Amino acid sequence: FTSTSGTLDLKEDFIHTSGTFAHNNGTVKFSGASGIPQEIAGSSTTNFNDILVTNVSSTPGVRVQSNKNLQGVLTLGSNVVFDADGSTNSSVFTLISSADNPTSDAAIGPLPSGAIVTGRVTVQRYMAREGNIYRYISSPLTNATVADLQNEMSVTSLYYYNEKVITDLNKDKKIDLNDGYIKFSNGATFHPGRGYALKVYGSATLWDLSGTINAGNFTPVTLPVFYT
């Protein structure tokens, strides 16, 4: 099935169990009004371009009941609830990342009043090969762990920055900006909004983190700023 390059407006469920769904760079809109959640289901892993949900007749308006991928943007209307991992909390809804020059990443759009994404989301990050360098990363999830990152890569050098350090912490016999880099524990949880320096070795890397999204309109990020 080749979808429209415009908007395919669905009033009921999207179930893909066989054959091929070609998104044609279009949008699949879920606008049901029956009072029950619309389901995205079926045994085939579907690749969507953009998804738009306006169904507020039920909570959630849409429920992802099997593994699905998003390559574009998930947009929710006001007061829409989108259940990303389904009624059994086991479905995998993945935001695909396929390039970083130019960037090609799926995204969740700004959440209007009352809109929320519930359940776990898997967010990918593609990083092209650039030699043995530090790349700067951050987590869009509230509870992502370094252990999850280690499923795709060996983490040997991971740091965050503490601006308050004014001693020779790295023992190089001088006090400078480099003393603020603090080695991050492999057993730790990423803090939303905080930047991390990650050493990447050699080949191109595709990694992901899974968890609930950090949404600034109801889970604000606190990042105290200091000056020394």
mmCIF file of C-alpha atoms in Angstrom:
data_model
loop_
_atom_site.group_PDB
_atom_site.id
_atom_site.type_symbol
_atom_site.label_atom_id
_atom_site.label_comp_id
_atom_site.label_asym_id
_atom_site.label_seq_id
_atom_site.Cartn_x
_atom_site.Cartn_y
_atom_site.Cartn_z
ATOM 1 C CA PHE A 1 0.000 0.000 0.000
ATOM 2 C CA THR A 2 1.451 3.355 -1.046
ATOM 3 C CA SER A 3 0.025 6.153 1.053
ATOM 4 C CA THR A 4 -0.674 9.697 -0.095
ATOM 5 C CA SER A 5 2.081 12.298 0.016
ATOM 6 C CA GLY A 6 -0.479 14.474 1.797
ATOM 7 C CA THR A 7 -2.541 13.307 4.789
ATOM 8 C CA LEU A 8 -4.152 9.885 5.229
ATOM 9 C CA ASP A 9 -6.946 10.529 7.752
ATOM 10 C CA LEU A 10 -7.904 7.441 9.780
ATOM 11 C CA LYS A 11 -11.027 7.256 11.934
ATOM 12 C CA GLU A 12 -10.315 3.778 13.285
ATOM 13 C CA ASP A 13 -7.240 1.526 13.721
ATOM 14 C CA PHE A 14 -4.057 1.104 11.681
ATOM 15 C CA ILE A 15 -3.211 -2.618 11.526
ATOM 16 C CA HIS A 16 -0.284 -3.824 9.395
ATOM 17 C CA THR A 17 0.163 -7.603 9.401
ATOM 18 C CA SER A 18 1.530 -8.366 5.922
ATOM 19 C CA GLY A 19 2.584 -6.705 2.697
ATOM 20 C CA THR A 20 4.298 -3.314 2.543
ATOM 21 C CA PHE A 21 3.247 0.124 3.737
ATOM 22 C CA ALA A 22 5.046 2.931 1.866
ATOM 23 C CA HIS A 23 4.573 6.239 3.696
ATOM 24 C CA ASN A 24 5.360 8.327 0.563
ATOM 25 C CA ASN A 25 6.658 11.137 2.821
ATOM 26 C CA GLY A 26 3.104 11.798 3.908
ATOM 27 C CA THR A 27 1.257 12.094 7.219
ATOM 28 C CA VAL A 28 -0.973 9.512 8.893
ATOM 29 C CA LYS A 29 -3.609 11.324 10.947
ATOM 30 C CA PHE A 30 -5.584 9.670 13.735
ATOM 31 C CA SER A 31 -8.800 11.646 14.216
ATOM 32 C CA GLY A 32 -11.238 9.074 15.580
ATOM 33 C CA ALA A 33 -14.223 10.115 17.677
ATOM 34 C CA SER A 34 -15.668 6.775 18.785
ATOM 35 C CA GLY A 35 -14.690 7.117 22.443
ATOM 36 C CA ILE A 36 -12.182 4.254 22.334
ATOM 37 C CA PRO A 37 -8.433 4.439 21.626
ATOM 38 C CA GLN A 38 -7.282 4.045 18.040
ATOM 39 C CA GLU A 39 -4.662 1.303 17.798
ATOM 40 C CA ILE A 40 -1.466 1.116 15.779
ATOM 41 C CA ALA A 41 -0.948 -2.616 15.614
ATOM 42 C CA GLY A 42 -0.088 -5.660 13.502
ATOM 43 C CA SER A 43 2.866 -8.041 13.365
ATOM 44 C CA SER A 44 4.755 -6.094 10.661
ATOM 45 C CA THR A 45 7.102 -3.318 11.787
ATOM 46 C CA THR A 46 5.743 -0.218 10.047
ATOM 47 C CA ASN A 47 7.867 2.802 9.101
ATOM 48 C CA PHE A 48 5.852 6.014 9.365
ATOM 49 C CA ASN A 49 6.928 9.423 8.087
ATOM 50 C CA ASP A 50 4.806 11.912 10.099
ATOM 51 C CA ILE A 51 2.044 11.044 12.572
ATOM 52 C CA LEU A 52 -0.639 13.545 13.620
ATOM 53 C CA VAL A 53 -3.058 12.706 16.444
ATOM 54 C CA THR A 54 -6.167 14.789 17.149
ATOM 55 C CA ASN A 55 -8.332 12.106 18.790
ATOM 56 C CA VAL A 56 -9.443 13.405 22.203
ATOM 57 C CA SER A 57 -12.556 11.236 22.444
ATOM 58 C CA SER A 58 -10.666 8.750 24.621
ATOM 59 C CA THR A 59 -7.620 8.543 26.890
ATOM 60 C CA PRO A 60 -5.312 7.598 25.314
ATOM 61 C CA GLY A 61 -6.360 8.758 21.878
ATOM 62 C CA VAL A 62 -3.860 6.407 20.219
ATOM 63 C CA ARG A 63 -2.212 3.273 21.591
ATOM 64 C CA VAL A 64 0.852 1.658 19.934
ATOM 65 C CA GLN A 65 0.215 -2.061 20.305
ATOM 66 C CA SER A 66 3.205 -3.474 18.366
ATOM 67 C CA ASN A 67 6.670 -2.369 17.300
ATOM 68 C CA LYS A 68 6.588 0.684 15.007
ATOM 69 C CA ASN A 69 9.119 3.210 13.686
ATOM 70 C CA LEU A 70 8.831 6.967 13.097
ATOM 71 C CA GLN A 71 11.086 8.753 10.603
ATOM 72 C CA GLY A 72 9.447 12.190 10.746
ATOM 73 C CA VAL A 73 7.565 14.084 13.464
ATOM 74 C CA LEU A 74 4.913 13.002 15.956
ATOM 75 C CA THR A 75 2.468 15.901 16.396
ATOM 76 C CA LEU A 76 -0.242 15.867 19.069
ATOM 77 C CA GLY A 77 -3.241 18.150 19.313
ATOM 78 C CA SER A 78 -4.277 19.813 22.579
ATOM 79 C CA ASN A 79 -5.272 17.318 25.314
ATOM 80 C CA VAL A 80 -4.223 14.318 23.208
ATOM 81 C CA VAL A 81 -2.686 11.335 25.023
ATOM 82 C CA PHE A 82 -0.393 9.074 22.982
ATOM 83 C CA ASP A 83 0.497 5.694 24.550
ATOM 84 C CA ALA A 84 3.873 4.784 23.056
ATOM 85 C CA ASP A 85 4.293 1.259 24.438
ATOM 86 C CA GLY A 86 0.729 -0.050 24.442
ATOM 87 C CA SER A 87 -1.616 -1.677 26.926
ATOM 88 C CA THR A 88 1.004 -4.287 27.936
ATOM 89 C CA ASN A 89 3.866 -1.746 28.172
ATOM 90 C CA SER A 90 5.889 -3.933 25.808
ATOM 91 C CA SER A 91 5.650 -2.310 22.367
ATOM 92 C CA VAL A 92 8.697 -0.479 21.015
ATOM 93 C CA PHE A 93 8.024 2.898 19.377
ATOM 94 C CA THR A 94 11.319 4.043 17.864
ATOM 95 C CA LEU A 95 12.348 7.516 16.706
ATOM 96 C CA ILE A 96 14.697 6.703 13.818
ATOM 97 C CA SER A 97 18.025 8.492 13.239
ATOM 98 C CA SER A 98 19.769 7.752 9.931
ATOM 99 C CA ALA A 99 22.247 10.591 9.287
ATOM 100 C CA ASP A 100 23.948 13.542 10.956
ATOM 101 C CA ASN A 101 25.283 15.550 7.995
ATOM 102 C CA PRO A 102 22.693 16.653 7.115
ATOM 103 C CA THR A 103 20.697 15.616 10.165
ATOM 104 C CA SER A 104 17.962 13.043 9.606
ATOM 105 C CA ASP A 105 16.192 12.402 12.908
ATOM 106 C CA ALA A 106 12.657 11.649 13.945
ATOM 107 C CA ALA A 107 11.200 13.922 16.609
ATOM 108 C CA ILE A 108 8.293 14.585 18.924
ATOM 109 C CA GLY A 109 6.908 18.041 18.208
ATOM 110 C CA PRO A 110 6.092 20.711 20.816
ATOM 111 C CA LEU A 111 3.364 19.449 23.149
ATOM 112 C CA PRO A 112 0.395 21.825 23.384
ATOM 113 C CA SER A 113 -1.709 22.223 26.514
ATOM 114 C CA GLY A 114 -2.814 18.879 27.962
ATOM 115 C CA ALA A 115 -0.932 16.757 25.414
ATOM 116 C CA ILE A 116 1.250 13.946 26.737
ATOM 117 C CA VAL A 117 3.250 10.951 25.515
ATOM 118 C CA THR A 118 2.985 8.085 27.997
ATOM 119 C CA GLY A 119 5.019 4.879 28.153
ATOM 120 C CA ARG A 120 8.541 4.179 26.977
ATOM 121 C CA VAL A 121 9.980 5.581 23.738
ATOM 122 C CA THR A 122 13.213 4.473 22.057
ATOM 123 C CA VAL A 123 15.252 7.372 20.642
ATOM 124 C CA GLN A 124 18.095 6.671 18.194
ATOM 125 C CA ARG A 125 21.185 8.786 17.488
ATOM 126 C CA TYR A 126 23.336 8.200 14.422
ATOM 127 C CA MET A 127 26.910 9.474 14.576
ATOM 128 C CA ALA A 128 29.073 9.360 11.437
ATOM 129 C CA ARG A 129 32.655 8.140 11.517
ATOM 130 C CA GLU A 130 35.026 10.935 12.519
ATOM 131 C CA GLY A 131 37.974 9.129 14.116
ATOM 132 C CA ASN A 132 38.644 8.843 17.811
ATOM 133 C CA ILE A 133 37.015 12.022 19.125
ATOM 134 C CA TYR A 134 34.662 13.244 21.813
ATOM 135 C CA ARG A 135 31.055 13.762 20.767
ATOM 136 C CA TYR A 136 28.692 15.823 22.901
ATOM 137 C CA ILE A 137 25.396 14.165 23.783
ATOM 138 C CA SER A 138 22.370 14.649 26.007
ATOM 139 C CA SER A 139 19.347 12.516 26.856
ATOM 140 C CA PRO A 140 15.784 13.461 25.880
ATOM 141 C CA LEU A 141 14.469 10.897 28.387
ATOM 142 C CA THR A 142 13.825 11.178 32.115
ATOM 143 C CA ASN A 143 15.266 7.829 33.171
ATOM 144 C CA ALA A 144 17.816 6.713 30.547
ATOM 145 C CA THR A 145 20.902 4.894 31.833
ATOM 146 C CA VAL A 146 24.527 4.540 30.788
ATOM 147 C CA ALA A 147 23.937 0.780 30.848
ATOM 148 C CA ASP A 148 21.410 1.235 28.034
ATOM 149 C CA LEU A 149 23.978 3.183 26.004
ATOM 150 C CA GLN A 150 26.448 0.333 26.529
ATOM 151 C CA ASN A 151 24.137 -2.023 24.621
ATOM 152 C CA GLU A 152 25.431 -0.378 21.417
ATOM 153 C CA MET A 153 28.936 0.786 22.333
ATOM 154 C CA SER A 154 31.703 0.371 24.832
ATOM 155 C CA VAL A 155 31.695 3.358 27.181
ATOM 156 C CA THR A 156 35.207 4.008 28.502
ATOM 157 C CA SER A 157 35.266 7.823 28.610
ATOM 158 C CA LEU A 158 32.134 9.718 29.574
ATOM 159 C CA TYR A 159 32.205 13.075 31.362
ATOM 160 C CA TYR A 160 29.915 15.859 32.477
ATOM 161 C CA TYR A 161 31.091 19.348 33.440
ATOM 162 C CA ASN A 162 31.058 20.908 36.911
ATOM 163 C CA GLU A 163 31.649 24.642 36.552
ATOM 164 C CA LYS A 164 32.197 25.077 40.321
ATOM 165 C CA VAL A 165 35.539 23.204 40.317
ATOM 166 C CA ILE A 166 38.396 25.653 41.027
ATOM 167 C CA THR A 167 41.108 23.176 42.080
ATOM 168 C CA ASP A 168 43.576 21.056 40.127
ATOM 169 C CA LEU A 169 41.165 18.139 39.942
ATOM 170 C CA ASN A 170 42.826 16.435 36.957
ATOM 171 C CA LYS A 171 46.280 16.669 38.566
ATOM 172 C CA ASP A 172 48.029 18.328 35.604
ATOM 173 C CA LYS A 173 49.678 20.885 37.927
ATOM 174 C CA LYS A 174 47.598 23.813 36.755
ATOM 175 C CA ILE A 175 44.145 25.167 37.477
ATOM 176 C CA ASP A 176 42.163 25.728 34.302
ATOM 177 C CA LEU A 177 38.855 24.979 32.572
ATOM 178 C CA ASN A 178 39.764 21.313 32.037
ATOM 179 C CA ASP A 179 39.523 20.612 35.774
ATOM 180 C CA GLY A 180 35.726 20.785 35.601
ATOM 181 C CA TYR A 181 35.285 17.546 33.630
ATOM 182 C CA ILE A 182 33.916 14.855 35.972
ATOM 183 C CA LYS A 183 34.005 11.185 34.971
ATOM 184 C CA PHE A 184 30.476 9.809 34.833
ATOM 185 C CA SER A 185 29.696 6.423 36.364
ATOM 186 C CA ASN A 186 28.758 3.525 34.088
ATOM 187 C CA GLY A 187 25.969 2.661 36.496
ATOM 188 C CA ALA A 188 24.427 6.126 36.536
ATOM 189 C CA THR A 189 21.282 7.669 35.055
ATOM 190 C CA PHE A 190 21.512 10.568 32.597
ATOM 191 C CA HIS A 191 20.188 13.897 33.849
ATOM 192 C CA PRO A 192 17.799 15.476 31.292
ATOM 193 C CA GLY A 193 19.226 18.658 29.816
ATOM 194 C CA ARG A 194 22.780 18.030 30.979
ATOM 195 C CA GLY A 195 25.503 17.690 28.356
ATOM 196 C CA TYR A 196 27.987 14.828 28.343
ATOM 197 C CA ALA A 197 31.282 14.310 26.521
ATOM 198 C CA LEU A 198 31.464 10.780 25.082
ATOM 199 C CA LYS A 199 34.593 9.303 23.507
ATOM 200 C CA VAL A 200 33.726 7.601 20.214
ATOM 201 C CA TYR A 201 36.176 5.258 18.523
ATOM 202 C CA GLY A 202 36.522 4.738 14.780
ATOM 203 C CA SER A 203 33.477 3.531 12.893
ATOM 204 C CA ALA A 204 30.038 5.070 12.465
ATOM 205 C CA THR A 205 27.758 4.435 15.421
ATOM 206 C CA LEU A 206 24.015 4.064 15.831
ATOM 207 C CA TRP A 207 22.911 4.003 19.457
ATOM 208 C CA ASP A 208 19.657 4.477 21.296
ATOM 209 C CA LEU A 209 18.170 5.117 24.707
ATOM 210 C CA SER A 210 14.773 3.970 25.971
ATOM 211 C CA GLY A 211 12.518 5.545 28.576
ATOM 212 C CA THR A 212 9.813 8.134 29.130
ATOM 213 C CA ILE A 213 10.319 11.406 27.316
ATOM 214 C CA ASN A 214 11.263 14.555 29.182
ATOM 215 C CA ALA A 215 8.585 17.097 28.306
ATOM 216 C CA GLY A 216 9.391 20.615 29.459
ATOM 217 C CA ASN A 217 5.801 21.708 29.913
ATOM 218 C CA PHE A 218 5.202 19.275 32.785
ATOM 219 C CA THR A 219 8.639 17.896 33.733
ATOM 220 C CA PRO A 220 10.770 21.047 33.799
ATOM 221 C CA VAL A 221 14.545 20.702 33.624
ATOM 222 C CA THR A 222 16.440 22.277 36.514
ATOM 223 C CA LEU A 223 19.985 23.311 35.663
ATOM 224 C CA PRO A 224 21.430 25.590 38.364
ATOM 225 C CA VAL A 225 23.981 28.022 36.902
ATOM 226 C CA PHE A 226 27.065 28.998 38.883
ATOM 227 C CA TYR A 227 29.852 31.493 38.297
ATOM 228 C CA THR A 228 33.380 31.052 39.614
#
